[in-house]
Amino acid sequence: MADAMTQTIHRDPALFYWILFPISIVMILTGILRHYATTLLTSTPKKLTLPTLREQRSLLRGINTRTNAAQLSPAAFTSRRDFLIQGYKAGAFLKDPENRGKPAANPMTDPAAMEGMMGMMKGNMMMMVPQTVIMGWINAFFAGFVIMKLPFPLTIRFKSMLQSGVATRDLDVRWVSSLSWYFLNLFGLQSVFIFILGNDNAANQMAQQMSQMNPSAAGAGLFQPGADPDKMFLSEAENLEVLEHWCILDGVENRLLASI
Protein backbone atom coordinates (compact mmCIF):
# COMPACT_ATOMS: atom_id res chain seq x y z
CA MET A 1 0.00 0.00 0.00
CA ALA A 2 1.46 3.36 -1.04
CA ASP A 3 2.24 5.91 1.64
CA ALA A 4 0.23 9.12 1.72
CA MET A 5 1.86 11.99 -0.11
CA THR A 6 3.56 14.45 2.24
CA GLN A 7 3.36 18.11 1.31
CA THR A 8 6.72 19.87 1.58
CA ILE A 9 7.38 23.60 1.40
CA HIS A 10 10.93 24.88 1.12
CA ARG A 11 11.15 27.74 3.55
CA ASP A 12 13.94 29.93 4.78
CA PRO A 13 14.83 28.61 8.27
CA ALA A 14 15.33 32.21 9.39
CA LEU A 15 11.58 32.77 9.17
CA PHE A 16 11.18 30.66 12.28
CA TYR A 17 13.47 32.95 14.28
CA TRP A 18 12.56 36.30 12.70
CA ILE A 19 8.77 35.89 12.73
CA LEU A 20 7.64 33.26 15.25
CA PHE A 21 9.90 34.33 18.12
CA PRO A 22 9.35 38.12 17.69
CA ILE A 23 5.56 37.74 17.60
CA SER A 24 5.57 35.54 20.73
CA ILE A 25 7.96 37.82 22.64
CA VAL A 26 6.03 40.97 21.69
CA MET A 27 2.74 39.38 22.76
CA ILE A 28 4.18 38.38 26.15
CA LEU A 29 5.71 41.81 26.75
CA THR A 30 2.50 43.51 25.67
CA GLY A 31 0.53 41.41 28.15
CA ILE A 32 2.92 42.32 30.97
CA LEU A 33 2.73 46.02 30.09
CA ARG A 34 -1.06 45.81 29.89
CA HIS A 35 -1.16 44.28 33.35
CA TYR A 36 0.87 47.06 34.97
CA ALA A 37 -0.85 49.83 32.98
CA THR A 38 -4.26 48.51 33.99
CA THR A 39 -3.11 48.35 37.61
CA LEU A 40 -2.00 51.99 37.47
CA LEU A 41 -5.17 53.21 35.74
CA THR A 42 -7.56 51.31 37.99
CA SER A 43 -8.88 53.60 40.69
CA THR A 44 -9.43 52.38 44.22
CA PRO A 45 -13.09 51.43 44.68
CA LYS A 46 -14.98 53.65 47.04
CA LYS A 47 -16.25 52.21 50.29
CA LEU A 48 -19.97 51.46 50.14
CA THR A 49 -22.28 53.07 52.64
CA LEU A 50 -24.20 50.87 55.07
CA PRO A 51 -27.63 51.38 53.38
CA THR A 52 -26.17 50.57 49.96
CA LEU A 53 -24.44 47.48 51.29
CA ARG A 54 -27.61 46.33 53.05
CA GLU A 55 -29.63 46.79 49.85
CA GLN A 56 -27.23 44.68 47.81
CA ARG A 57 -26.76 41.96 50.41
CA SER A 58 -30.51 41.69 51.06
CA LEU A 59 -31.23 40.87 47.44
CA LEU A 60 -28.31 38.46 47.35
CA ARG A 61 -29.63 36.78 50.49
CA GLY A 62 -32.96 36.15 48.80
CA ILE A 63 -31.26 34.68 45.75
CA ASN A 64 -29.09 32.41 47.89
CA THR A 65 -32.08 31.31 49.96
CA ARG A 66 -33.99 30.38 46.83
CA THR A 67 -31.00 28.65 45.23
CA ASN A 68 -30.08 26.61 48.31
CA ALA A 69 -33.60 26.00 49.60
CA ALA A 70 -33.12 22.25 49.48
CA GLN A 71 -30.45 22.50 52.17
CA LEU A 72 -32.91 24.01 54.67
CA SER A 73 -35.59 22.30 56.72
CA PRO A 74 -39.21 23.31 56.00
CA ALA A 75 -39.41 25.39 59.16
CA ALA A 76 -36.12 27.20 58.53
CA PHE A 77 -37.02 27.92 54.90
CA THR A 78 -40.49 29.16 55.80
CA SER A 79 -39.17 31.59 58.41
CA ARG A 80 -36.53 32.98 56.04
CA ARG A 81 -38.95 33.21 53.13
CA ASP A 82 -41.61 35.05 55.13
CA PHE A 83 -39.07 37.50 56.56
CA LEU A 84 -37.59 38.30 53.15
CA ILE A 85 -40.91 38.58 51.33
CA GLN A 86 -42.28 40.93 54.00
CA GLY A 87 -39.15 43.11 53.82
CA TYR A 88 -39.10 43.13 50.01
CA LYS A 89 -42.74 44.19 49.71
CA ALA A 90 -42.48 46.79 52.47
CA GLY A 91 -39.30 48.31 51.06
CA ALA A 92 -37.43 47.76 54.32
CA PHE A 93 -34.15 47.02 52.57
CA LEU A 94 -34.16 49.95 50.14
CA LYS A 95 -31.34 52.43 50.33
CA ASP A 96 -33.69 55.36 49.64
CA PRO A 97 -37.22 54.36 50.72
CA GLU A 98 -38.51 57.85 49.90
CA ASN A 99 -37.72 57.30 46.20
CA ARG A 100 -39.83 54.15 46.01
CA GLY A 101 -42.14 54.16 42.98
CA LYS A 102 -40.28 57.00 41.28
CA PRO A 103 -38.52 56.54 37.91
CA ALA A 104 -34.95 55.34 38.07
CA ALA A 105 -32.35 58.09 38.23
CA ASN A 106 -30.33 58.90 35.15
CA PRO A 107 -27.07 56.89 35.42
CA MET A 108 -25.21 59.82 33.88
CA THR A 109 -25.92 61.84 37.02
CA ASP A 110 -24.72 59.11 39.40
CA PRO A 111 -21.02 59.56 40.25
CA ALA A 112 -20.60 55.89 41.15
CA ALA A 113 -22.13 54.77 37.84
CA MET A 114 -19.98 57.21 35.89
CA GLU A 115 -16.88 55.96 37.68
CA GLY A 116 -17.79 52.36 36.83
CA MET A 117 -18.31 53.21 33.17
CA MET A 118 -15.02 55.08 33.06
CA GLY A 119 -13.25 52.07 34.55
CA MET A 120 -14.80 49.81 31.92
CA MET A 121 -13.74 52.22 29.17
CA LYS A 122 -10.18 52.23 30.50
CA GLY A 123 -10.11 48.44 30.49
CA ASN A 124 -11.44 48.27 26.93
CA MET A 125 -8.90 50.86 25.83
CA MET A 126 -6.06 48.85 27.35
CA MET A 127 -7.23 45.82 25.35
CA MET A 128 -8.04 47.47 22.03
CA VAL A 129 -5.15 49.90 21.55
CA PRO A 130 -2.24 47.40 21.96
CA GLN A 131 -3.94 44.75 19.84
CA THR A 132 -4.69 47.27 17.08
CA VAL A 133 -1.05 48.35 16.99
CA ILE A 134 0.26 44.75 17.00
CA MET A 135 -2.24 43.74 14.32
CA GLY A 136 -1.07 46.57 12.08
CA TRP A 137 2.58 45.68 12.74
CA ILE A 138 2.02 42.04 11.76
CA ASN A 139 0.03 42.94 8.65
CA ALA A 140 2.73 45.39 7.58
CA PHE A 141 5.80 43.15 8.04
CA PHE A 142 4.70 39.52 8.33
CA ALA A 143 1.56 39.15 6.21
CA GLY A 144 1.43 36.07 3.98
CA PHE A 145 4.26 34.11 5.64
CA VAL A 146 3.98 30.42 6.52
CA ILE A 147 6.19 29.92 9.54
CA MET A 148 5.71 26.40 10.90
CA LYS A 149 4.07 23.03 10.45
CA LEU A 150 2.28 21.24 13.25
CA PRO A 151 3.53 17.70 13.95
CA PHE A 152 0.03 16.18 14.29
CA PRO A 153 -2.83 15.82 11.79
CA LEU A 154 -5.85 18.10 11.81
CA THR A 155 -9.19 18.22 10.03
CA ILE A 156 -10.02 20.71 7.31
CA ARG A 157 -12.13 22.74 9.75
CA PHE A 158 -8.93 24.14 11.29
CA LYS A 159 -7.73 25.58 7.98
CA SER A 160 -9.42 28.97 8.36
CA MET A 161 -8.09 29.28 11.93
CA LEU A 162 -4.47 28.28 11.22
CA GLN A 163 -3.98 29.86 7.79
CA SER A 164 -5.40 33.37 8.12
CA GLY A 165 -3.91 35.68 5.52
CA VAL A 166 -2.76 32.82 3.27
CA ALA A 167 -5.36 32.27 0.55
CA THR A 168 -4.26 28.86 -0.75
CA ARG A 169 -6.84 26.14 -1.18
CA ASP A 170 -4.45 23.17 -1.51
CA LEU A 171 -2.10 23.97 1.39
CA ASP A 172 -1.96 21.30 4.08
CA VAL A 173 -4.02 22.30 7.11
CA ARG A 174 -1.07 21.71 9.45
CA TRP A 175 0.82 24.73 8.12
CA VAL A 176 0.45 27.83 10.32
CA SER A 177 0.60 31.38 9.00
CA SER A 178 2.07 34.34 10.85
CA LEU A 179 -1.32 35.98 11.35
CA SER A 180 -2.79 32.78 12.79
CA TRP A 181 0.19 32.48 15.12
CA TYR A 182 -0.70 35.93 16.42
CA PHE A 183 -4.28 34.82 17.18
CA LEU A 184 -3.07 31.62 18.84
CA ASN A 185 -0.82 33.69 21.10
CA LEU A 186 -3.62 36.16 21.77
CA PHE A 187 -5.88 33.49 23.28
CA GLY A 188 -3.32 30.90 24.42
CA LEU A 189 -0.86 32.76 26.66
CA GLN A 190 -2.96 32.69 29.81
CA SER A 191 -0.78 30.00 31.44
CA VAL A 192 2.34 32.04 30.69
CA PHE A 193 0.84 35.16 32.24
CA ILE A 194 -0.28 33.20 35.31
CA PHE A 195 3.27 31.85 35.70
CA ILE A 196 4.83 35.32 35.40
CA LEU A 197 2.24 37.57 37.05
CA GLY A 198 0.16 35.22 39.20
CA ASN A 199 -3.46 34.19 39.00
CA ASP A 200 -4.90 37.66 39.58
CA ASN A 201 -3.52 39.44 36.52
CA ALA A 202 -4.92 41.80 33.89
CA ALA A 203 -2.67 40.63 31.07
CA ASN A 204 -4.97 38.10 29.44
CA GLN A 205 -7.58 39.57 27.10
CA MET A 206 -9.96 36.61 27.28
CA ALA A 207 -9.92 36.64 31.07
CA GLN A 208 -10.79 40.36 31.10
CA GLN A 209 -13.69 39.81 28.71
CA MET A 210 -15.04 36.98 30.85
CA SER A 211 -14.78 39.08 34.00
CA GLN A 212 -16.77 41.85 32.33
CA MET A 213 -19.42 39.39 31.18
CA ASN A 214 -19.74 37.81 34.65
CA PRO A 215 -20.44 40.35 37.40
CA SER A 216 -18.97 39.68 40.79
CA ALA A 217 -20.87 37.40 43.11
CA ALA A 218 -20.69 39.99 45.88
CA GLY A 219 -23.94 41.55 44.66
CA ALA A 220 -22.62 44.79 43.15
CA GLY A 221 -23.09 43.40 39.66
CA LEU A 222 -26.82 42.87 40.33
CA PHE A 223 -27.45 46.61 40.48
CA GLN A 224 -26.48 47.91 37.08
CA PRO A 225 -26.77 51.65 36.32
CA GLY A 226 -30.42 52.56 35.82
CA ALA A 227 -31.78 49.45 37.59
CA ASP A 228 -34.73 49.85 39.95
CA PRO A 229 -33.99 48.06 43.26
CA ASP A 230 -37.66 48.08 44.28
CA LYS A 231 -38.69 46.15 41.13
CA MET A 232 -35.85 43.70 41.68
CA PHE A 233 -36.99 43.12 45.28
CA LEU A 234 -40.60 42.58 44.19
CA SER A 235 -39.49 40.17 41.48
CA GLU A 236 -37.42 38.18 43.98
CA ALA A 237 -40.35 38.15 46.42
CA GLU A 238 -42.53 36.64 43.70
CA ASN A 239 -39.86 34.02 42.97
CA LEU A 240 -39.79 33.05 46.64
CA GLU A 241 -43.58 32.85 46.83
CA VAL A 242 -43.94 30.45 43.90
CA LEU A 243 -40.99 28.28 44.90
CA GLU A 244 -42.02 24.71 45.71
CA HIS A 245 -39.78 23.76 48.60
CA TRP A 246 -38.30 20.34 49.19
CA CYS A 247 -35.54 19.21 51.52
CA ILE A 248 -32.75 16.76 50.82
CA LEU A 249 -33.44 15.19 54.23
CA ASP A 250 -37.01 14.22 53.30
CA GLY A 251 -37.34 10.49 53.82
CA VAL A 252 -33.68 10.11 54.79
CA GLU A 253 -34.52 7.39 57.35
CA ASN A 254 -36.20 5.20 54.76
CA ARG A 255 -33.40 5.76 52.28
CA LEU A 256 -30.81 4.86 54.89
CA LEU A 257 -32.61 1.67 55.92
CA ALA A 258 -33.09 0.69 52.28
CA SER A 259 -29.35 0.98 51.62
CA ILE A 260 -28.39 -1.35 54.48
CSV table of N, CA and C in Angstrom, one decimal, residues 102-227:
chain,number,residue,atom,x,y,z
A,102,LYS,N,-40.7,56.0,42.2
A,102,LYS,CA,-40.3,57.0,41.3
A,102,LYS,C,-39.4,56.4,40.2
A,103,PRO,N,-39.4,57.1,39.0
A,103,PRO,CA,-38.5,56.5,37.9
A,103,PRO,C,-37.1,56.5,38.3
A,104,ALA,N,-36.4,55.5,37.7
A,104,ALA,CA,-34.9,55.3,38.1
A,104,ALA,C,-34.2,56.6,37.7
A,105,ALA,N,-33.2,56.9,38.5
A,105,ALA,CA,-32.4,58.1,38.2
A,105,ALA,C,-31.5,57.9,37.0
A,106,ASN,N,-31.2,59.0,36.3
A,106,ASN,CA,-30.3,58.9,35.1
A,106,ASN,C,-28.9,58.5,35.6
A,107,PRO,N,-28.4,57.3,35.0
A,107,PRO,CA,-27.1,56.9,35.4
A,107,PRO,C,-26.0,57.9,35.1
A,108,MET,N,-26.2,58.8,34.2
A,108,MET,CA,-25.2,59.8,33.9
A,108,MET,C,-25.0,60.8,35.0
A,109,THR,N,-26.0,60.9,35.9
A,109,THR,CA,-25.9,61.8,37.0
A,109,THR,C,-25.4,61.2,38.3
A,110,ASP,N,-25.2,59.9,38.2
A,110,ASP,CA,-24.7,59.1,39.4
A,110,ASP,C,-23.2,59.0,39.3
A,111,PRO,N,-22.5,59.6,40.3
A,111,PRO,CA,-21.0,59.6,40.2
A,111,PRO,C,-20.5,58.1,40.3
A,112,ALA,N,-21.1,57.3,41.1
A,112,ALA,CA,-20.6,55.9,41.1
A,112,ALA,C,-20.8,55.2,39.8
A,113,ALA,N,-21.9,55.4,39.1
A,113,ALA,CA,-22.1,54.8,37.8
A,113,ALA,C,-21.2,55.3,36.8
A,114,MET,N,-20.9,56.6,36.8
A,114,MET,CA,-20.0,57.2,35.9
A,114,MET,C,-18.6,56.7,36.1
A,115,GLU,N,-18.2,56.5,37.4
A,115,GLU,CA,-16.9,56.0,37.7
A,115,GLU,C,-16.8,54.5,37.2
A,116,GLY,N,-17.8,53.7,37.3
A,116,GLY,CA,-17.8,52.4,36.8
A,116,GLY,C,-17.7,52.3,35.3
A,117,MET,N,-18.4,53.2,34.6
A,117,MET,CA,-18.3,53.2,33.2
A,117,MET,C,-16.9,53.7,32.7
A,118,MET,N,-16.4,54.6,33.4
A,118,MET,CA,-15.0,55.1,33.1
A,118,MET,C,-14.0,54.0,33.3
A,119,GLY,N,-14.2,53.2,34.3
A,119,GLY,CA,-13.3,52.1,34.6
A,119,GLY,C,-13.4,51.0,33.5
A,120,MET,N,-14.6,50.8,33.0
A,120,MET,CA,-14.8,49.8,31.9
A,120,MET,C,-14.2,50.3,30.6
A,121,MET,N,-14.3,51.6,30.4
A,121,MET,CA,-13.7,52.2,29.2
A,121,MET,C,-12.2,52.1,29.2
A,122,LYS,N,-11.6,52.4,30.4
A,122,LYS,CA,-10.2,52.2,30.5
A,122,LYS,C,-9.7,50.8,30.2
A,123,GLY,N,-10.5,49.8,30.7
A,123,GLY,CA,-10.1,48.4,30.5
A,123,GLY,C,-10.2,48.1,29.0
A,124,ASN,N,-11.3,48.5,28.4
A,124,ASN,CA,-11.4,48.3,26.9
A,124,ASN,C,-10.4,49.0,26.1
A,125,MET,N,-10.0,50.2,26.5
A,125,MET,CA,-8.9,50.9,25.8
A,125,MET,C,-7.6,50.1,26.0
A,126,MET,N,-7.3,49.6,27.2
A,126,MET,CA,-6.1,48.8,27.4
A,126,MET,C,-6.0,47.5,26.6
A,127,MET,N,-7.2,47.0,26.2
A,127,MET,CA,-7.2,45.8,25.4
A,127,MET,C,-7.2,46.2,23.9
A,128,MET,N,-7.9,47.2,23.5
A,128,MET,CA,-8.0,47.5,22.0
A,128,MET,C,-6.8,48.1,21.4
A,129,VAL,N,-6.3,49.1,22.1
A,129,VAL,CA,-5.1,49.9,21.5
A,129,VAL,C,-3.9,49.0,21.3
A,130,PRO,N,-3.4,48.2,22.3
A,130,PRO,CA,-2.2,47.4,22.0
A,130,PRO,C,-2.5,46.4,20.9
A,131,GLN,N,-3.7,45.8,20.9
A,131,GLN,CA,-3.9,44.8,19.8
A,131,GLN,C,-4.1,45.4,18.5
A,132,THR,N,-4.6,46.6,18.4
A,132,THR,CA,-4.7,47.3,17.1
A,132,THR,C,-3.3,47.6,16.5
A,133,VAL,N,-2.4,48.0,17.4
A,133,VAL,CA,-1.0,48.3,17.0
A,133,VAL,C,-0.3,47.1,16.6
A,134,ILE,N,-0.4,46.0,17.3
A,134,ILE,CA,0.3,44.7,17.0
A,134,ILE,C,-0.3,44.2,15.7
A,135,MET,N,-1.6,44.3,15.5
A,135,MET,CA,-2.2,43.7,14.3
A,135,MET,C,-1.7,44.5,13.1
A,136,GLY,N,-1.6,45.8,13.2
A,136,GLY,CA,-1.1,46.6,12.1
A,136,GLY,C,0.4,46.3,11.8
A,137,TRP,N,1.2,46.0,12.9
A,137,TRP,CA,2.6,45.7,12.7
A,137,TRP,C,2.7,44.3,12.0
A,138,ILE,N,1.9,43.4,12.4
A,138,ILE,CA,2.0,42.0,11.8
A,138,ILE,C,1.6,42.1,10.3
A,139,ASN,N,0.5,42.8,10.0
A,139,ASN,CA,0.0,42.9,8.6
A,139,ASN,C,1.0,43.7,7.8
A,140,ALA,N,1.8,44.6,8.4
A,140,ALA,CA,2.7,45.4,7.6
A,140,ALA,C,4.0,44.6,7.3
A,141,PHE,N,4.5,43.8,8.2
A,141,PHE,CA,5.8,43.2,8.0
A,141,PHE,C,5.7,41.6,7.8
A,142,PHE,N,4.7,41.0,8.3
A,142,PHE,CA,4.7,39.5,8.3
A,142,PHE,C,3.5,38.9,7.6
A,143,ALA,N,2.7,39.7,6.9
A,143,ALA,CA,1.6,39.2,6.2
A,143,ALA,C,1.9,38.2,5.1
A,144,GLY,N,1.2,37.0,5.1
A,144,GLY,CA,1.4,36.1,4.0
A,144,GLY,C,2.5,35.0,4.2
A,145,PHE,N,3.2,35.1,5.4
A,145,PHE,CA,4.3,34.1,5.6
A,145,PHE,C,3.7,32.8,6.3
A,146,VAL,N,4.3,31.7,5.9
A,146,VAL,CA,4.0,30.4,6.5
A,146,VAL,C,5.2,30.1,7.4
A,147,ILE,N,5.0,30.0,8.7
A,147,ILE,CA,6.2,29.9,9.5
A,147,ILE,C,6.5,28.6,10.1
A,148,MET,N,5.5,27.7,10.2
A,148,MET,CA,5.7,26.4,10.9
A,148,MET,C,4.7,25.4,10.5
A,149,LYS,N,5.0,24.1,10.7
A,149,LYS,CA,4.1,23.0,10.4
A,149,LYS,C,3.8,22.2,11.7
A,150,LEU,N,2.6,22.0,12.1
A,150,LEU,CA,2.3,21.2,13.3
A,150,LEU,C,2.6,19.8,13.1
A,151,PRO,N,3.1,19.1,14.1
A,151,PRO,CA,3.5,17.7,13.9
A,151,PRO,C,2.4,16.7,14.0
A,152,PHE,N,1.1,17.1,14.1
A,152,PHE,CA,0.0,16.2,14.3
A,152,PHE,C,-1.0,16.5,13.3
A,153,PRO,N,-1.8,15.6,12.8
A,153,PRO,CA,-2.8,15.8,11.8
A,153,PRO,C,-4.0,16.6,12.3
A,154,LEU,N,-4.7,17.3,11.5
A,154,LEU,CA,-5.9,18.1,11.8
A,154,LEU,C,-6.9,18.0,10.7
A,155,THR,N,-8.1,18.3,11.0
A,155,THR,CA,-9.2,18.2,10.0
A,155,THR,C,-9.2,19.5,9.3
A,156,ILE,N,-10.0,19.5,8.2
A,156,ILE,CA,-10.0,20.7,7.3
A,156,ILE,C,-10.7,21.9,8.0
A,157,ARG,N,-11.5,21.6,9.1
A,157,ARG,CA,-12.1,22.7,9.7
A,157,ARG,C,-11.2,23.7,10.4
A,158,PHE,N,-9.9,23.3,10.7
A,158,PHE,CA,-8.9,24.1,11.3
A,158,PHE,C,-8.2,25.0,10.3
A,159,LYS,N,-8.5,24.9,9.0
A,159,LYS,CA,-7.7,25.6,8.0
A,159,LYS,C,-7.9,27.1,8.1
A,160,SER,N,-9.2,27.5,8.3
A,160,SER,CA,-9.4,29.0,8.4
A,160,SER,C,-8.8,29.6,9.6
A,161,MET,N,-8.7,28.8,10.7
A,161,MET,CA,-8.1,29.3,11.9
A,161,MET,C,-6.6,29.3,11.9
A,162,LEU,N,-5.9,28.4,11.2
A,162,LEU,CA,-4.5,28.3,11.2
A,162,LEU,C,-3.8,29.0,10.0
A,163,GLN,N,-4.6,29.3,9.0
A,163,GLN,CA,-4.0,29.9,7.8
A,163,GLN,C,-4.6,31.2,7.4
A,164,SER,N,-4.9,32.0,8.4
A,164,SER,CA,-5.4,33.4,8.1
A,164,SER,C,-4.4,34.2,7.4
A,165,GLY,N,-4.8,34.9,6.3
A,165,GLY,CA,-3.9,35.7,5.5
A,165,GLY,C,-3.2,34.9,4.4
A,166,VAL,N,-3.4,33.6,4.3
A,166,VAL,CA,-2.8,32.8,3.3
A,166,VAL,C,-3.9,32.2,2.5
A,167,ALA,N,-4.2,32.7,1.3
A,167,ALA,CA,-5.4,32.3,0.5
A,167,ALA,C,-4.9,31.2,-0.4
A,168,THR,N,-4.6,30.0,0.1
A,168,THR,CA,-4.3,28.9,-0.7
A,168,THR,C,-5.2,27.7,-0.4
A,169,ARG,N,-5.9,27.2,-1.4
A,169,ARG,CA,-6.8,26.1,-1.2
A,169,ARG,C,-6.2,24.8,-0.9
A,170,ASP,N,-5.1,24.5,-1.6
A,170,ASP,CA,-4.5,23.2,-1.5
A,170,ASP,C,-3.4,23.0,-0.4
A,171,LEU,N,-3.1,24.1,0.4
A,171,LEU,CA,-2.1,24.0,1.4
A,171,LEU,C,-2.6,23.1,2.5
A,172,ASP,N,-1.6,22.2,3.0
A,172,ASP,CA,-2.0,21.3,4.1
A,172,ASP,C,-2.4,22.1,5.3
A,173,VAL,N,-3.4,21.6,6.0
A,173,VAL,CA,-4.0,22.3,7.1
A,173,VAL,C,-3.0,22.4,8.3
A,174,ARG,N,-2.0,21.7,8.3
A,174,ARG,CA,-1.1,21.7,9.5
A,174,ARG,C,-0.1,22.9,9.4
A,175,TRP,N,0.0,23.6,8.2
A,175,TRP,CA,0.8,24.7,8.1
A,175,TRP,C,0.2,25.9,8.8
A,176,VAL,N,1.0,26.7,9.5
A,176,VAL,CA,0.4,27.8,10.3
A,176,VAL,C,1.0,29.1,9.8
A,177,SER,N,0.2,30.1,9.5
A,177,SER,CA,0.6,31.4,9.0
A,177,SER,C,1.0,32.3,10.2
A,178,SER,N,1.6,33.4,9.8
A,178,SER,CA,2.1,34.3,10.9
A,178,SER,C,0.9,35.0,11.5
A,179,LEU,N,-0.2,35.3,10.8
A,179,LEU,CA,-1.3,36.0,11.3
A,179,LEU,C,-2.1,35.0,12.3
A,180,SER,N,-2.1,33.8,11.9
A,180,SER,CA,-2.8,32.8,12.8
A,180,SER,C,-2.0,32.5,14.0
A,181,TRP,N,-0.6,32.6,13.9
A,181,TRP,CA,0.2,32.5,15.1
A,181,TRP,C,-0.1,33.6,16.1
A,182,TYR,N,-0.3,34.8,15.6
A,182,TYR,CA,-0.7,35.9,16.4
A,182,TYR,C,-2.0,35.6,17.2
A,183,PHE,N,-3.0,35.1,16.5
A,183,PHE,CA,-4.3,34.8,17.2
A,183,PHE,C,-4.1,33.7,18.2
A,184,LEU,N,-3.3,32.7,17.9
A,184,LEU,CA,-3.1,31.6,18.8
A,184,LEU,C,-2.4,32.1,20.1
A,185,ASN,N,-1.5,33.1,19.9
A,185,ASN,CA,-0.8,33.7,21.1
A,185,ASN,C,-1.8,34.6,21.9
A,186,LEU,N,-2.7,35.2,21.1
A,186,LEU,CA,-3.6,36.2,21.8
A,186,LEU,C,-4.5,35.4,22.8
A,187,PHE,N,-4.9,34.2,22.4
A,187,PHE,CA,-5.9,33.5,23.3
A,187,PHE,C,-5.2,32.3,24.0
A,188,GLY,N,-3.9,32.1,23.8
A,188,GLY,CA,-3.3,30.9,24.4
A,188,GLY,C,-2.2,31.2,25.4
A,189,LEU,N,-2.0,32.4,25.8
A,189,LEU,CA,-0.9,32.8,26.7
A,189,LEU,C,-1.3,32.9,28.1
A,190,GLN,N,-2.5,32.5,28.4
A,190,GLN,CA,-3.0,32.7,29.8
A,190,GLN,C,-2.1,32.0,30.8
A,191,SER,N,-1.6,30.8,30.5
A,191,SER,CA,-0.8,30.0,31.4
A,191,SER,C,0.6,30.7,31.6
A,192,VAL,N,1.1,31.3,30.6
A,192,VAL,CA,2.3,32.0,30.7
A,192,VAL,C,2.2,33.3,31.6
A,193,PHE,N,1.1,34.0,31.4
A,193,PHE,CA,0.8,35.2,32.2
A,193,PHE,C,0.6,34.8,33.7
A,194,ILE,N,-0.1,33.7,33.9
A,194,ILE,CA,-0.3,33.2,35.3
A,194,ILE,C,1.1,32.8,35.9
A,195,PHE,N,2.0,32.2,35.2
A,195,PHE,CA,3.3,31.8,35.7
A,195,PHE,C,4.1,33.1,36.0
A,196,ILE,N,4.0,34.1,35.2
A,196,ILE,CA,4.8,35.3,35.4
A,196,ILE,C,4.2,36.3,36.4
A,197,LEU,N,2.9,36.5,36.3
A,197,LEU,CA,2.2,37.6,37.0
A,197,LEU,C,1.3,37.1,38.2
A,198,GLY,N,1.1,35.8,38.2
A,198,GLY,CA,0.2,35.2,39.2
A,198,GLY,C,-1.2,35.1,38.6
A,199,ASN,N,-2.1,34.5,39.5
A,199,ASN,CA,-3.5,34.2,39.0
A,199,ASN,C,-4.3,35.5,38.8
A,200,ASP,N,-4.1,36.4,39.7
A,200,ASP,CA,-4.9,37.7,39.6
A,200,ASP,C,-4.1,38.7,38.7
A,201,ASN,N,-4.2,38.5,37.4
A,201,ASN,CA,-3.5,39.4,36.5
A,201,ASN,C,-4.5,40.0,35.5
A,202,ALA,N,-4.1,41.1,34.9
A,202,ALA,CA,-4.9,41.8,33.9
A,202,ALA,C,-4.3,41.7,32.5
A,203,ALA,N,-3.4,40.7,32.3
A,203,ALA,CA,-2.7,40.6,31.1
A,203,ALA,C,-3.4,39.9,30.0
A,204,ASN,N,-4.3,38.9,30.4
A,204,ASN,CA,-5.0,38.1,29.4
A,204,ASN,C,-6.3,38.8,29.0
A,205,GLN,N,-6.4,38.9,27.6
A,205,GLN,CA,-7.6,39.6,27.1
A,205,GLN,C,-8.8,38.8,27.3
A,206,MET,N,-8.8,37.4,27.1
A,206,MET,CA,-10.0,36.6,27.3
A,206,MET,C,-10.4,36.6,28.7
A,207,ALA,N,-9.5,36.6,29.7
A,207,ALA,CA,-9.9,36.6,31.1
A,207,ALA,C,-10.6,38.0,31.4
A,208,GLN,N,-10.1,39.1,30.8
A,208,GLN,CA,-10.8,40.4,31.1
A,208,GLN,C,-12.2,40.4,30.5
A,209,GLN,N,-12.4,39.8,29.3
A,209,GLN,CA,-13.7,39.8,28.7
A,209,GLN,C,-14.6,39.0,29.5
A,210,MET,N,-14.2,37.8,30.0
A,210,MET,CA,-15.0,37.0,30.9
A,210,MET,C,-15.4,37.6,32.2
A,211,SER,N,-14.5,38.4,32.7
A,211,SER,CA,-14.8,39.1,34.0
A,211,SER,C,-15.8,40.2,33.8
A,212,GLN,N,-15.8,40.8,32.6
A,212,GLN,CA,-16.8,41.9,32.3
A,212,GLN,C,-18.1,41.2,32.1
A,213,MET,N,-18.2,40.0,31.5
A,213,MET,CA,-19.4,39.4,31.2
A,213,MET,C,-20.1,38.8,32.4
A,214,ASN,N,-19.2,38.4,33.4
A,214,ASN,CA,-19.7,37.8,34.7
A,214,ASN,C,-19.6,38.8,35.8
A,215,PRO,N,-20.6,39.4,36.3
A,215,PRO,CA,-20.4,40.3,37.4
A,215,PRO,C,-20.0,39.6,38.6
A,216,SER,N,-19.5,40.3,39.6
A,216,SER,CA,-19.0,39.7,40.8
A,216,SER,C,-20.1,39.1,41.6
A,217,ALA,N,-19.8,38.1,42.3
A,217,ALA,CA,-20.9,37.4,43.1
A,217,ALA,C,-21.2,38.2,44.4
A,218,ALA,N,-20.5,39.2,44.6
A,218,ALA,CA,-20.7,40.0,45.9
A,218,ALA,C,-22.0,40.8,45.9
A,219,GLY,N,-22.7,40.9,44.7
A,219,GLY,CA,-23.9,41.6,44.7
A,219,GLY,C,-23.9,42.9,44.0
A,220,ALA,N,-22.7,43.5,43.8
A,220,ALA,CA,-22.6,44.8,43.1
A,220,ALA,C,-23.0,44.7,41.7
A,221,GLY,N,-22.7,43.6,41.1
A,221,GLY,CA,-23.1,43.4,39.7
A,221,GLY,C,-24.6,43.3,39.4
A,222,LEU,N,-25.4,43.0,40.5
A,222,LEU,CA,-26.8,42.9,40.3
A,222,LEU,C,-27.5,44.2,40.1
A,223,PHE,N,-26.9,45.3,40.6
A,223,PHE,CA,-27.5,46.6,40.5
A,223,PHE,C,-26.7,47.4,39.4
A,224,GLN,N,-27.1,47.2,38.2
A,224,GLN,CA,-26.5,47.9,37.1
A,224,GLN,C,-27.0,49.3,37.0
A,225,PRO,N,-26.3,50.3,36.4
A,225,PRO,CA,-26.8,51.7,36.3
A,225,PRO,C,-28.1,51.7,35.7
A,226,GLY,N,-29.1,52.4,36.3
A,226,GLY,CA,-30.4,52.6,35.8
A,226,GLY,C,-31.4,51.5,36.3
A,227,ALA,N,-30.9,50.5,37.1
A,227,ALA,CA,-31.8,49.4,37.6
A,227,ALA,C,-32.6,50.0,38.8
